[in-house]
Amino acid sequence: MMKRRIQPIGLIVFVALLVIGCGQGNGVFTDKPSRVGLLATLDTFNLAFEKADVKRLDALVSDGYVHTNGSWAPIGKKEWLGYIQQRKNRLDKKELHLLSYQVLDTKVHCHNTMAIVTSKVEVTELDNGLRVHKAFRVTQAWSFKDGQWKRVAFQDTPIAIQ
């Protein structure tokens, strides 16, 4: 059985974000439009990711964005957008076909102007003709500043397909 190491940097980033975002308040947004805005932003983000819309995703992630997944060391905004551009190129060349992209079991944990969003993501693709089905548990950190929600951090963990 393979043991999974917890990446210290990912843990540090999420603890820091929680401490910063949860400094005061009862964990519930008092500004209802902000919560509604976050839910709308999540929908916009997921659609942009599905289509590999680099321009829209660039506007939806913070400059200090940190992306961590089970395959790579943590990367920043520039590197992540580079990955999205490569994915877009593969979609355009028909090397990659997205058959299904589902975001399920989403929970939003609000902390004043910060939010932690947890979900299950299931993806089915044709990658160079090979059908691939993947599932992940994901955690995202979002920050509300200057009237806009931006994703500041992301972590995924591959899970068994059920």
Short mmCIF file of C-alpha atoms in Angstrom, two decimals:
data_model
loop_
_atom_site.label_atom_id
_atom_site.label_comp_id
_atom_site.label_asym_id
_atom_site.label_seq_id
_atom_site.Cartn_x
_atom_site.Cartn_y
_atom_site.Cartn_z
CA MET A 1 0.00 0.00 0.00
CA MET A 2 1.38 3.39 -0.98
CA LYS A 3 1.55 5.96 1.80
CA ARG A 4 0.52 9.48 0.95
CA ARG A 5 2.68 12.29 2.29
CA ILE A 6 0.96 15.49 3.28
CA GLN A 7 2.71 18.38 1.60
CA PRO A 8 3.77 20.79 4.37
CA ILE A 9 3.41 23.88 2.16
CA GLY A 10 -0.21 23.03 1.33
CA LEU A 11 -1.07 22.56 4.98
CA ILE A 12 0.67 25.80 5.96
CA VAL A 13 -1.17 27.78 3.24
CA PHE A 14 -4.59 26.49 4.26
CA VAL A 15 -4.03 27.03 7.99
CA ALA A 16 -2.78 30.56 7.32
CA LEU A 17 -5.80 31.33 5.14
CA LEU A 18 -8.18 30.05 7.78
CA VAL A 19 -6.52 32.10 10.52
CA ILE A 20 -6.57 35.26 8.40
CA GLY A 21 -10.12 34.74 7.13
CA CYS A 22 -11.70 33.64 10.41
CA GLY A 23 -10.36 36.33 12.69
CA GLN A 24 -13.79 37.69 13.61
CA GLY A 25 -17.43 36.94 13.09
CA ASN A 26 -19.59 33.89 13.47
CA GLY A 27 -18.64 32.15 10.23
CA VAL A 28 -21.72 33.33 8.33
CA PHE A 29 -21.80 36.10 5.76
CA THR A 30 -23.89 39.04 6.86
CA ASP A 31 -23.81 40.38 3.29
CA LYS A 32 -26.14 38.02 1.44
CA PRO A 33 -25.26 39.30 -2.06
CA SER A 34 -21.63 38.31 -1.40
CA ARG A 35 -22.65 34.71 -0.74
CA VAL A 36 -24.87 34.71 -3.82
CA GLY A 37 -21.97 36.28 -5.72
CA LEU A 38 -19.63 33.51 -4.59
CA LEU A 39 -22.03 30.81 -5.78
CA ALA A 40 -22.34 32.57 -9.16
CA THR A 41 -18.55 32.95 -9.34
CA LEU A 42 -18.11 29.23 -8.63
CA ASP A 43 -20.43 28.42 -11.55
CA THR A 44 -18.53 30.84 -13.81
CA PHE A 45 -15.20 29.37 -12.71
CA ASN A 46 -16.27 25.77 -13.30
CA LEU A 47 -17.56 26.58 -16.79
CA ALA A 48 -14.34 28.46 -17.61
CA PHE A 49 -12.26 25.52 -16.38
CA GLU A 50 -14.33 23.08 -18.43
CA LYS A 51 -13.67 25.16 -21.55
CA ALA A 52 -10.05 25.97 -20.60
CA ASP A 53 -10.88 29.69 -20.85
CA VAL A 54 -7.50 31.11 -19.83
CA LYS A 55 -8.60 34.75 -19.97
CA ARG A 56 -11.60 34.24 -17.70
CA LEU A 57 -9.66 32.03 -15.27
CA ASP A 58 -6.88 34.64 -15.10
CA ALA A 59 -9.46 37.16 -13.87
CA LEU A 60 -10.87 34.72 -11.29
CA VAL A 61 -7.65 33.75 -9.47
CA SER A 62 -5.56 36.01 -7.25
CA ASP A 63 -2.05 37.13 -8.18
CA GLY A 64 -0.68 35.08 -5.27
CA TYR A 65 -2.65 31.96 -6.25
CA VAL A 66 -1.31 28.60 -5.01
CA HIS A 67 -2.37 25.37 -6.77
CA THR A 68 -1.53 21.98 -5.28
CA ASN A 69 -2.59 18.59 -6.56
CA GLY A 70 -1.58 14.98 -6.15
CA SER A 71 0.71 15.01 -9.19
CA TRP A 72 2.79 18.19 -8.87
CA ALA A 73 4.64 20.30 -6.37
CA PRO A 74 2.67 23.49 -5.56
CA ILE A 75 2.60 25.98 -8.43
CA GLY A 76 1.63 29.62 -8.77
CA LYS A 77 -0.80 31.47 -10.99
CA LYS A 78 1.51 31.78 -14.02
CA GLU A 79 2.37 28.07 -14.07
CA TRP A 80 -1.24 27.01 -13.53
CA LEU A 81 -2.49 29.24 -16.35
CA GLY A 82 0.27 27.73 -18.53
CA TYR A 83 -1.16 24.29 -17.76
CA ILE A 84 -4.66 25.54 -18.66
CA GLN A 85 -3.31 26.90 -21.98
CA GLN A 86 -1.72 23.52 -22.77
CA ARG A 87 -5.03 21.85 -21.97
CA LYS A 88 -6.85 24.34 -24.24
CA ASN A 89 -4.41 23.57 -27.06
CA ARG A 90 -5.06 19.82 -26.66
CA LEU A 91 -8.83 20.40 -26.66
CA ASP A 92 -8.55 22.55 -29.81
CA LYS A 93 -6.42 19.89 -31.56
CA LYS A 94 -8.97 17.21 -30.57
CA GLU A 95 -6.25 15.29 -28.67
CA LEU A 96 -8.39 15.67 -25.56
CA HIS A 97 -12.19 15.45 -25.43
CA LEU A 98 -14.04 16.30 -22.25
CA LEU A 99 -16.97 13.88 -22.03
CA SER A 100 -18.17 14.76 -18.54
CA TYR A 101 -17.15 17.26 -15.85
CA GLN A 102 -19.23 17.20 -12.69
CA VAL A 103 -18.77 19.16 -9.49
CA LEU A 104 -20.73 17.38 -6.77
CA ASP A 105 -21.38 17.62 -3.04
CA THR A 106 -20.25 21.26 -2.83
CA LYS A 107 -20.13 22.79 0.63
CA VAL A 108 -19.36 26.46 1.26
CA HIS A 109 -17.82 27.35 4.63
CA CYS A 110 -18.01 31.13 5.06
CA HIS A 111 -15.67 33.19 7.22
CA ASN A 112 -16.35 36.91 6.74
CA THR A 113 -14.57 37.80 3.47
CA MET A 114 -13.02 34.34 3.11
CA ALA A 115 -14.68 31.11 2.07
CA ILE A 116 -13.50 27.52 1.99
CA VAL A 117 -15.28 25.47 -0.67
CA THR A 118 -15.14 21.68 -0.66
CA SER A 119 -16.43 19.44 -3.46
CA LYS A 120 -16.11 16.15 -5.23
CA VAL A 121 -15.12 16.41 -8.90
CA GLU A 122 -15.65 13.61 -11.42
CA VAL A 123 -14.13 13.88 -14.89
CA THR A 124 -14.43 11.59 -17.89
CA GLU A 125 -12.18 12.34 -20.88
CA LEU A 126 -10.95 10.80 -24.08
CA ASP A 127 -7.19 11.38 -23.94
CA ASN A 128 -5.68 10.47 -27.32
CA GLY A 129 -8.50 7.96 -27.79
CA LEU A 130 -8.18 6.41 -24.32
CA ARG A 131 -11.22 6.82 -22.04
CA VAL A 132 -10.13 8.08 -18.61
CA HIS A 133 -12.38 8.54 -15.58
CA LYS A 134 -10.98 10.38 -12.55
CA ALA A 135 -12.43 11.54 -9.24
CA PHE A 136 -11.06 14.01 -6.69
CA ARG A 137 -11.93 15.65 -3.40
CA VAL A 138 -11.06 19.31 -3.72
CA THR A 139 -10.64 22.22 -1.33
CA GLN A 140 -10.58 25.79 -2.55
CA ALA A 141 -9.95 29.02 -0.65
CA TRP A 142 -11.72 32.14 -1.95
CA SER A 143 -11.30 35.77 -0.90
CA PHE A 144 -13.74 38.67 -1.40
CA LYS A 145 -11.96 41.96 -2.07
CA ASP A 146 -12.94 45.10 -3.95
CA GLY A 147 -16.36 43.65 -4.73
CA GLN A 148 -15.02 40.48 -6.38
CA TRP A 149 -14.47 36.86 -5.37
CA LYS A 150 -11.11 35.36 -6.37
CA ARG A 151 -9.73 31.89 -5.82
CA VAL A 152 -6.54 32.12 -3.76
CA ALA A 153 -5.70 28.44 -3.23
CA PHE A 154 -6.64 24.96 -4.43
CA GLN A 155 -5.82 21.44 -3.25
CA ASP A 156 -7.04 18.16 -4.74
CA THR A 157 -6.73 14.57 -3.66
CA PRO A 158 -7.47 11.68 -6.03
CA ILE A 159 -10.16 9.34 -4.68
CA ALA A 160 -11.49 5.96 -5.72
CA ILE A 161 -14.19 6.02 -8.37
CA GLN A 162 -17.47 4.71 -7.05
#
